[in-house]
Amino acid sequence: MFDRDTWQEILATIQKHKLRTALTALGVFWGIFMLIFVLGMGKGLENSVLRDFGDRAKNVMYVWASRTTQPYKGLQPGRRPRLRLDDIVAIKQNIPEVEYIAPRLSMENIPVYYKDIGDRREIRGELQDMINIEALKLHKGRYINQLDIDESRKVAVLGKRTAEVLFGEEESIGKFVRIGGVEFRVVGIFGPTQVKPWTESDLEAVVIPLPTMYRTYGTGERVDYFVCSSAPNVKVSQIEPKVRALLKQRHKVAPDDPRGIGGFNLQEEFQSIKNVFNGIQAFLWFVGIGTLLAGIVGVSNIMLITVKERTKEIGIRKALGATPSSIVGMVLTESVLITSISGYLGLVVGTLIIGGANYIMVANNIEIDNFYNPQVNLSVGVGAILLLITAGLIAGLIPARQAARVNPVVALKDE
Amino acid sequence: MIRLNNIKKSYQTGYNHLEVLKGIDLSIQDGDFVSIMGSSGSGKSTLLNILGILDEYDSGDYYLNDVLIKDLTQTDAARYRNQFIGFVFQSFNLLPFKSAWENVALPLYYQKVDRQLRKEMAIEYLANVGLADWADHLPTQLSGGQQQRVAIARSLITKPKIILADEPTGALDSKTSHEVMELFQKVNQEGITVLIVTHENDIAAMTKRIIRLRDGIIESEGLTASAVASR
């Protein structure tokens, strides 16, 4: 089938009708191009929305204390349990699915000054892991480390905007700031991975080691809330009830008390948005395949005309001993060739445009709301190629059957 | 070689039932050189199509090389055509986008012969019809007589049992017609059965036997003068 003659014959027919073949090929080209382009753009939309969730937020949960509503073990309702640092050890020991766990204790409206410039800020007491869990990034220097915690050092990591307010253009690392009247050395600058209305506070907060906060400001050894991330491949929605149950038990809260220990995770919201995008993607496939189908019908149509024009040739071949299957093979090969080449071009151009858009956005640091990192999955590409070959076969099917049915007696009749 | 017993064939055209062959009994021996004559509508083309397994017949029996040719699948019919029969047509029926040698080699393609071997054989057969130097020419670059000789080379390349020629000189002038007929005579002398359909008496006279058809039956059958003379 893949003999040189087969190719030669196909090329001969294609060459004879360059314009017609090109127009036919355009249909398939456009179909595949649209499929790839539209799916890639859809992916860009999806990526931008998922990015707003933050990199790690998908598998992050929050757990905090609130007033109990039920009496338990002789304790009255209305009591607020106090979360402590030793809960961390208990959680780590009992629930191995938890990857990171980070406590936070906040003090609001604390004056933060460098020389005589300053403002009131939120001060956060943390351990070293918060930056591994929440959608935060370090701009400069370092975050809180183990040594800071062990030695209760007076070090501070400034939110990016606070650093700008206090220091302007000046170098801040190593300088001392006064937080609530106490001198702290600046060791780093951090901020949210993405500036959004709900991440403003991360731009302005000042982070100090939690033990330092306990000692310096006499807050008492408590924690506002823990942020936990689940280990890879573990759904955070599975560990949230476990963490809450453990903390309820440790803090003598009735197991069926809906309050006492509160918790929250984004898993379900994330999942529902993911489902929306799966729906959108299915729709885009539907539209793309529809466009492709129109192209296939075009190829099929042209192939029918080609077969009609070649009736005489097919008759000659049959008289010379061509079997119906070899005739079918000839037509199908031509059809698959046209669809594959034009479709492949569509695939390449679509991918180039998507990749180019992404490249330009990354290279020029362009940030567009609702659009980020458009991409074409390998699976989409492979799927498209399989689709093309199938399309070529389908397009050639009817013309090929027509060709096989050519009656040599009629075909060879002179005039 | 060929044996026809009471072959009948009719066509249904609209409401008309047209009986084209009304019972043909015919036998052609190995090495014979036969011409079939008859006016148009006499059924000679239909007979040739049936002999060439291009068309089916309604009743009777057709034995080719002692094989009953009846109710064959398209694939089997294609195989028998390829093995046993060489066709020559009035309008040559060469593929216009293929060179002379590629046209000659085409039947071998359907026998899955290797391309290099096909080319060697095709050029050898072209040499036999005196066209070795024209192997790479396209049919449009050849004269009518040359094209027909290419077609004859093509019909011979599979070493068929029989050559079926439908008005092979119909599109040629009388001089080239005679050259082509001489080529058929040469082919026949090499032992290949040749059957041609013609309506020209001088062409028929160059064969050994003439069968005249009229209204779907054999009207007369006889040796030609040259055949009688050569006895």
PDB file of N, CA and C in Angstrom, chain A residues 171-242:
ATOM      1  N   GLU A 171      18.114  50.334  51.750  1.00  0.00           N
ATOM      2  CA  GLU A 171      18.246  48.904  52.053  1.00  0.00           C
ATOM      3  C   GLU A 171      17.681  48.643  53.450  1.00  0.00           C
ATOM      4  N   SER A 172      16.829  47.634  53.575  1.00  0.00           N
ATOM      5  CA  SER A 172      16.161  47.400  54.858  1.00  0.00           C
ATOM      6  C   SER A 172      16.762  46.228  55.631  1.00  0.00           C
ATOM      7  N   ILE A 173      17.313  45.284  54.916  1.00  0.00           N
ATOM      8  CA  ILE A 173      17.822  44.081  55.589  1.00  0.00           C
ATOM      9  C   ILE A 173      18.946  44.471  56.557  1.00  0.00           C
ATOM     10  N   GLY A 174      18.852  43.971  57.785  1.00  0.00           N
ATOM     11  CA  GLY A 174      19.887  44.266  58.780  1.00  0.00           C
ATOM     12  C   GLY A 174      19.588  45.509  59.606  1.00  0.00           C
ATOM     13  N   LYS A 175      18.664  46.345  59.133  1.00  0.00           N
ATOM     14  CA  LYS A 175      18.300  47.548  59.891  1.00  0.00           C
ATOM     15  C   LYS A 175      17.350  47.173  61.038  1.00  0.00           C
ATOM     16  N   PHE A 176      17.218  48.101  61.986  1.00  0.00           N
ATOM     17  CA  PHE A 176      16.338  47.825  63.115  1.00  0.00           C
ATOM     18  C   PHE A 176      15.060  48.651  63.030  1.00  0.00           C
ATOM     19  N   VAL A 177      13.937  48.014  63.290  1.00  0.00           N
ATOM     20  CA  VAL A 177      12.659  48.721  63.343  1.00  0.00           C
ATOM     21  C   VAL A 177      12.097  48.573  64.754  1.00  0.00           C
ATOM     22  N   ARG A 178      11.272  49.525  65.166  1.00  0.00           N
ATOM     23  CA  ARG A 178      10.630  49.438  66.478  1.00  0.00           C
ATOM     24  C   ARG A 178       9.205  48.941  66.286  1.00  0.00           C
ATOM     25  N   ILE A 179       8.932  47.818  66.935  1.00  0.00           N
ATOM     26  CA  ILE A 179       7.587  47.267  66.851  1.00  0.00           C
ATOM     27  C   ILE A 179       6.999  47.316  68.246  1.00  0.00           C
ATOM     28  N   GLY A 180       5.993  48.140  68.416  1.00  0.00           N
ATOM     29  CA  GLY A 180       5.419  48.307  69.744  1.00  0.00           C
ATOM     30  C   GLY A 180       6.470  48.742  70.745  1.00  0.00           C
ATOM     31  N   GLY A 181       7.443  49.545  70.285  1.00  0.00           N
ATOM     32  CA  GLY A 181       8.458  50.080  71.163  1.00  0.00           C
ATOM     33  C   GLY A 181       9.657  49.168  71.357  1.00  0.00           C
ATOM     34  N   VAL A 182       9.650  47.975  70.759  1.00  0.00           N
ATOM     35  CA  VAL A 182      10.767  47.034  70.926  1.00  0.00           C
ATOM     36  C   VAL A 182      11.532  46.950  69.608  1.00  0.00           C
ATOM     37  N   GLU A 183      12.853  46.929  69.705  1.00  0.00           N
ATOM     38  CA  GLU A 183      13.672  46.905  68.495  1.00  0.00           C
ATOM     39  C   GLU A 183      13.752  45.503  67.902  1.00  0.00           C
ATOM     40  N   PHE A 184      13.491  45.388  66.612  1.00  0.00           N
ATOM     41  CA  PHE A 184      13.613  44.117  65.887  1.00  0.00           C
ATOM     42  C   PHE A 184      14.521  44.329  64.690  1.00  0.00           C
ATOM     43  N   ARG A 185      15.321  43.309  64.368  1.00  0.00           N
ATOM     44  CA  ARG A 185      16.174  43.420  63.192  1.00  0.00           C
ATOM     45  C   ARG A 185      15.427  42.844  61.973  1.00  0.00           C
ATOM     46  N   VAL A 186      15.442  43.593  60.876  1.00  0.00           N
ATOM     47  CA  VAL A 186      14.757  43.130  59.657  1.00  0.00           C
ATOM     48  C   VAL A 186      15.629  42.076  58.977  1.00  0.00           C
ATOM     49  N   VAL A 187      15.044  40.882  58.706  1.00  0.00           N
ATOM     50  CA  VAL A 187      15.831  39.824  58.036  1.00  0.00           C
ATOM     51  C   VAL A 187      15.289  39.511  56.638  1.00  0.00           C
ATOM     52  N   GLY A 188      14.076  39.952  56.338  1.00  0.00           N
ATOM     53  CA  GLY A 188      13.560  39.609  55.004  1.00  0.00           C
ATOM     54  C   GLY A 188      12.331  40.428  54.647  1.00  0.00           C
ATOM     55  N   ILE A 189      11.975  40.344  53.378  1.00  0.00           N
ATOM     56  CA  ILE A 189      10.767  41.013  52.893  1.00  0.00           C
ATOM     57  C   ILE A 189       9.931  39.975  52.154  1.00  0.00           C
ATOM     58  N   PHE A 190       8.660  39.931  52.480  1.00  0.00           N
ATOM     59  CA  PHE A 190       7.791  38.944  51.821  1.00  0.00           C
ATOM     60  C   PHE A 190       6.539  39.629  51.302  1.00  0.00           C
ATOM     61  N   GLY A 191       5.754  38.866  50.550  1.00  0.00           N
ATOM     62  CA  GLY A 191       4.487  39.387  50.049  1.00  0.00           C
ATOM     63  C   GLY A 191       3.664  38.240  49.501  1.00  0.00           C
ATOM     64  N   PRO A 192       2.442  38.541  49.074  1.00  0.00           N
ATOM     65  CA  PRO A 192       1.606  37.483  48.497  1.00  0.00           C
ATOM     66  C   PRO A 192       2.124  37.127  47.097  1.00  0.00           C
ATOM     67  N   THR A 193       1.880  35.880  46.661  1.00  0.00           N
ATOM     68  CA  THR A 193       2.308  35.504  45.307  1.00  0.00           C
ATOM     69  C   THR A 193       1.545  36.324  44.287  1.00  0.00           C
ATOM     70  N   GLN A 194       0.334  36.735  44.659  1.00  0.00           N
ATOM     71  CA  GLN A 194      -0.476  37.520  43.743  1.00  0.00           C
ATOM     72  C   GLN A 194      -1.151  38.626  44.491  1.00  0.00           C
ATOM     73  N   VAL A 195      -1.097  39.814  43.945  1.00  0.00           N
ATOM     74  CA  VAL A 195      -1.753  40.925  44.633  1.00  0.00           C
ATOM     75  C   VAL A 195      -3.226  40.933  44.244  1.00  0.00           C
ATOM     76  N   LYS A 196      -4.058  40.646  45.215  1.00  0.00           N
ATOM     77  CA  LYS A 196      -5.510  40.641  45.007  1.00  0.00           C
ATOM     78  C   LYS A 196      -6.105  41.380  46.191  1.00  0.00           C
ATOM     79  N   PRO A 197      -7.350  41.843  46.070  1.00  0.00           N
ATOM     80  CA  PRO A 197      -7.952  42.567  47.205  1.00  0.00           C
ATOM     81  C   PRO A 197      -7.850  41.785  48.510  1.00  0.00           C
ATOM     82  N   TRP A 198      -8.002  40.482  48.417  1.00  0.00           N
ATOM     83  CA  TRP A 198      -7.989  39.691  49.657  1.00  0.00           C
ATOM     84  C   TRP A 198      -6.579  39.306  50.095  1.00  0.00           C
ATOM     85  N   THR A 199      -5.561  39.749  49.371  1.00  0.00           N
ATOM     86  CA  THR A 199      -4.205  39.462  49.839  1.00  0.00           C
ATOM     87  C   THR A 199      -3.480  40.744  50.249  1.00  0.00           C
ATOM     88  N   GLU A 200      -4.216  41.846  50.324  1.00  0.00           N
ATOM     89  CA  GLU A 200      -3.618  43.129  50.724  1.00  0.00           C
ATOM     90  C   GLU A 200      -2.911  43.021  52.076  1.00  0.00           C
ATOM     91  N   SER A 201      -3.562  42.269  52.997  1.00  0.00           N
ATOM     92  CA  SER A 201      -3.015  42.206  54.352  1.00  0.00           C
ATOM     93  C   SER A 201      -1.621  41.572  54.348  1.00  0.00           C
ATOM     94  N   ASP A 202      -1.383  40.674  53.396  1.00  0.00           N
ATOM     95  CA  ASP A 202      -0.065  40.046  53.333  1.00  0.00           C
ATOM     96  C   ASP A 202       1.006  41.053  52.898  1.00  0.00           C
ATOM     97  N   LEU A 203       0.583  42.117  52.229  1.00  0.00           N
ATOM     98  CA  LEU A 203       1.547  43.131  51.797  1.00  0.00           C
ATOM     99  C   LEU A 203       2.012  44.000  52.960  1.00  0.00           C
ATOM    100  N   GLU A 204       1.139  44.093  53.967  1.00  0.00           N
ATOM    101  CA  GLU A 204       1.392  45.077  55.017  1.00  0.00           C
ATOM    102  C   GLU A 204       1.839  44.477  56.339  1.00  0.00           C
ATOM    103  N   ALA A 205       1.574  43.151  56.509  1.00  0.00           N
ATOM    104  CA  ALA A 205       1.841  42.544  57.815  1.00  0.00           C
ATOM    105  C   ALA A 205       3.339  42.489  58.113  1.00  0.00           C
ATOM    106  N   VAL A 206       3.638  42.341  59.394  1.00  0.00           N
ATOM    107  CA  VAL A 206       5.019  42.138  59.834  1.00  0.00           C
ATOM    108  C   VAL A 206       5.044  40.820  60.602  1.00  0.00           C
ATOM    109  N   VAL A 207       5.980  39.944  60.232  1.00  0.00           N
ATOM    110  CA  VAL A 207       6.021  38.622  60.842  1.00  0.00           C
ATOM    111  C   VAL A 207       7.207  38.536  61.788  1.00  0.00           C
ATOM    112  N   ILE A 208       6.940  38.043  63.009  1.00  0.00           N
ATOM    113  CA  ILE A 208       8.033  37.814  63.971  1.00  0.00           C
ATOM    114  C   ILE A 208       7.890  36.389  64.492  1.00  0.00           C
ATOM    115  N   PRO A 209       8.928  35.818  65.091  1.00  0.00           N
ATOM    116  CA  PRO A 209       8.823  34.450  65.631  1.00  0.00           C
ATOM    117  C   PRO A 209       7.776  34.417  66.745  1.00  0.00           C
ATOM    118  N   LEU A 210       6.983  33.344  66.753  1.00  0.00           N
ATOM    119  CA  LEU A 210       5.891  33.239  67.728  1.00  0.00           C
ATOM    120  C   LEU A 210       6.392  33.277  69.184  1.00  0.00           C
ATOM    121  N   PRO A 211       7.455  32.517  69.537  1.00  0.00           N
ATOM    122  CA  PRO A 211       7.930  32.573  70.933  1.00  0.00           C
ATOM    123  C   PRO A 211       8.368  33.979  71.329  1.00  0.00           C
ATOM    124  N   THR A 212       8.936  34.732  70.362  1.00  0.00           N
ATOM    125  CA  THR A 212       9.341  36.102  70.648  1.00  0.00           C
ATOM    126  C   THR A 212       8.125  36.947  71.004  1.00  0.00           C
ATOM    127  N   MET A 213       7.023  36.708  70.264  1.00  0.00           N
ATOM    128  CA  MET A 213       5.791  37.440  70.521  1.00  0.00           C
ATOM    129  C   MET A 213       5.273  37.146  71.925  1.00  0.00           C
ATOM    130  N   TYR A 214       5.315  35.831  72.294  1.00  0.00           N
ATOM    131  CA  TYR A 214       4.853  35.447  73.633  1.00  0.00           C
ATOM    132  C   TYR A 214       5.632  36.205  74.695  1.00  0.00           C
ATOM    133  N   ARG A 215       6.960  36.209  74.533  1.00  0.00           N
ATOM    134  CA  ARG A 215       7.801  36.794  75.580  1.00  0.00           C
ATOM    135  C   ARG A 215       7.710  38.311  75.610  1.00  0.00           C
ATOM    136  N   THR A 216       7.725  38.921  74.412  1.00  0.00           N
ATOM    137  CA  THR A 216       7.860  40.371  74.341  1.00  0.00           C
ATOM    138  C   THR A 216       6.571  41.096  74.682  1.00  0.00           C
ATOM    139  N   TYR A 217       5.452  40.514  74.240  1.00  0.00           N
ATOM    140  CA  TYR A 217       4.209  41.271  74.386  1.00  0.00           C
ATOM    141  C   TYR A 217       3.240  40.663  75.388  1.00  0.00           C
ATOM    142  N   GLY A 218       3.638  39.523  76.008  1.00  0.00           N
ATOM    143  CA  GLY A 218       2.781  38.920  77.023  1.00  0.00           C
ATOM    144  C   GLY A 218       1.409  38.543  76.511  1.00  0.00           C
ATOM    145  N   THR A 219       1.369  37.941  75.336  1.00  0.00           N
ATOM    146  CA  THR A 219       0.088  37.570  74.747  1.00  0.00           C
ATOM    147  C   THR A 219      -0.476  36.317  75.383  1.00  0.00           C
ATOM    148  N   GLY A 220       0.336  35.573  76.106  1.00  0.00           N
ATOM    149  CA  GLY A 220      -0.089  34.257  76.561  1.00  0.00           C
ATOM    150  C   GLY A 220       0.175  33.246  75.466  1.00  0.00           C
ATOM    151  N   GLU A 221       0.442  31.994  75.847  1.00  0.00           N
ATOM    152  CA  GLU A 221       0.859  31.002  74.855  1.00  0.00           C
ATOM    153  C   GLU A 221      -0.337  30.441  74.125  1.00  0.00           C
ATOM    154  N   ARG A 222      -0.848  31.210  73.204  1.00  0.00           N
ATOM    155  CA  ARG A 222      -2.005  30.757  72.452  1.00  0.00           C
ATOM    156  C   ARG A 222      -1.748  30.969  70.961  1.00  0.00           C
ATOM    157  N   VAL A 223      -2.694  30.397  70.186  1.00  0.00           N
ATOM    158  CA  VAL A 223      -2.579  30.463  68.727  1.00  0.00           C
ATOM    159  C   VAL A 223      -3.957  30.823  68.188  1.00  0.00           C
ATOM    160  N   ASP A 224      -4.032  31.768  67.259  1.00  0.00           N
ATOM    161  CA  ASP A 224      -5.337  32.107  66.673  1.00  0.00           C
ATOM    162  C   ASP A 224      -5.863  30.960  65.819  1.00  0.00           C
ATOM    163  N   TYR A 225      -5.009  30.547  64.906  1.00  0.00           N
ATOM    164  CA  TYR A 225      -5.432  29.424  64.052  1.00  0.00           C
ATOM    165  C   TYR A 225      -4.222  28.712  63.477  1.00  0.00           C
ATOM    166  N   PHE A 226      -4.485  27.476  63.069  1.00  0.00           N
ATOM    167  CA  PHE A 226      -3.455  26.702  62.377  1.00  0.00           C
ATOM    168  C   PHE A 226      -3.808  26.646  60.892  1.00  0.00           C
ATOM    169  N   VAL A 227      -2.780  26.674  60.083  1.00  0.00           N
ATOM    170  CA  VAL A 227      -2.964  26.400  58.657  1.00  0.00           C
ATOM    171  C   VAL A 227      -2.252  25.087  58.377  1.00  0.00           C
ATOM    172  N   CYS A 228      -2.981  24.135  57.814  1.00  0.00           N
ATOM    173  CA  CYS A 228      -2.373  22.831  57.517  1.00  0.00           C
ATOM    174  C   CYS A 228      -2.435  22.582  56.017  1.00  0.00           C
ATOM    175  N   SER A 229      -1.405  21.933  55.489  1.00  0.00           N
ATOM    176  CA  SER A 229      -1.494  21.464  54.103  1.00  0.00           C
ATOM    177  C   SER A 229      -1.409  19.953  54.120  1.00  0.00           C
ATOM    178  N   SER A 230      -2.110  19.346  53.167  1.00  0.00           N
ATOM    179  CA  SER A 230      -2.098  17.889  53.128  1.00  0.00           C
ATOM    180  C   SER A 230      -0.926  17.422  52.279  1.00  0.00           C
ATOM    181  N   ALA A 231      -0.493  16.196  52.562  1.00  0.00           N
ATOM    182  CA  ALA A 231       0.598  15.608  51.780  1.00  0.00           C
ATOM    183  C   ALA A 231       0.123  15.464  50.333  1.00  0.00           C
ATOM    184  N   PRO A 232       1.052  15.410  49.383  1.00  0.00           N
ATOM    185  CA  PRO A 232       0.644  15.223  47.986  1.00  0.00           C
ATOM    186  C   PRO A 232      -0.230  13.981  47.863  1.00  0.00           C
ATOM    187  N   ASN A 233      -1.197  14.036  46.982  1.00  0.00           N
ATOM    188  CA  ASN A 233      -2.115  12.919  46.721  1.00  0.00           C
ATOM    189  C   ASN A 233      -3.113  12.666  47.845  1.00  0.00           C
ATOM    190  N   VAL A 234      -3.123  13.522  48.859  1.00  0.00           N
ATOM    191  CA  VAL A 234      -4.149  13.392  49.893  1.00  0.00           C
ATOM    192  C   VAL A 234      -5.066  14.604  49.778  1.00  0.00           C
ATOM    193  N   LYS A 235      -6.366  14.355  49.746  1.00  0.00           N
ATOM    194  CA  LYS A 235      -7.296  15.478  49.657  1.00  0.00           C
ATOM    195  C   LYS A 235      -7.454  16.110  51.020  1.00  0.00           C
ATOM    196  N   VAL A 236      -7.376  17.427  51.021  1.00  0.00           N
ATOM    197  CA  VAL A 236      -7.407  18.127  52.296  1.00  0.00           C
ATOM    198  C   VAL A 236      -8.778  17.964  52.959  1.00  0.00           C
ATOM    199  N   SER A 237      -9.803  17.764  52.106  1.00  0.00           N
ATOM    200  CA  SER A 237     -11.137  17.573  52.679  1.00  0.00           C
ATOM    201  C   SER A 237     -11.214  16.281  53.490  1.00  0.00           C
ATOM    202  N   GLN A 238     -10.269  15.365  53.221  1.00  0.00           N
ATOM    203  CA  GLN A 238     -10.261  14.127  54.001  1.00  0.00           C
ATOM    204  C   GLN A 238      -9.607  14.325  55.368  1.00  0.00           C
ATOM    205  N   ILE A 239      -8.631  15.252  55.436  1.00  0.00           N
ATOM    206  CA  ILE A 239      -7.939  15.385  56.723  1.00  0.00           C
ATOM    207  C   ILE A 239      -8.580  16.415  57.637  1.00  0.00           C
ATOM    208  N   GLU A 240      -9.393  17.310  57.055  1.00  0.00           N
ATOM    209  CA  GLU A 240      -9.971  18.347  57.916  1.00  0.00           C
ATOM    210  C   GLU A 240     -10.772  17.763  59.082  1.00  0.00           C
ATOM    211  N   PRO A 241     -11.674  16.792  58.833  1.00  0.00           N
ATOM    212  CA  PRO A 241     -12.423  16.242  59.975  1.00  0.00           C
ATOM    213  C   PRO A 241     -11.514  15.576  61.005  1.00  0.00           C
ATOM    214  N   LYS A 242     -10.441  14.961  60.528  1.00  0.00           N
ATOM    215  CA  LYS A 242      -9.531  14.282  61.459  1.00  0.00           C
ATOM    216  C   LYS A 242      -8.857  15.289  62.377  1.00  0.00           C
TER     217      LYS A 242
END
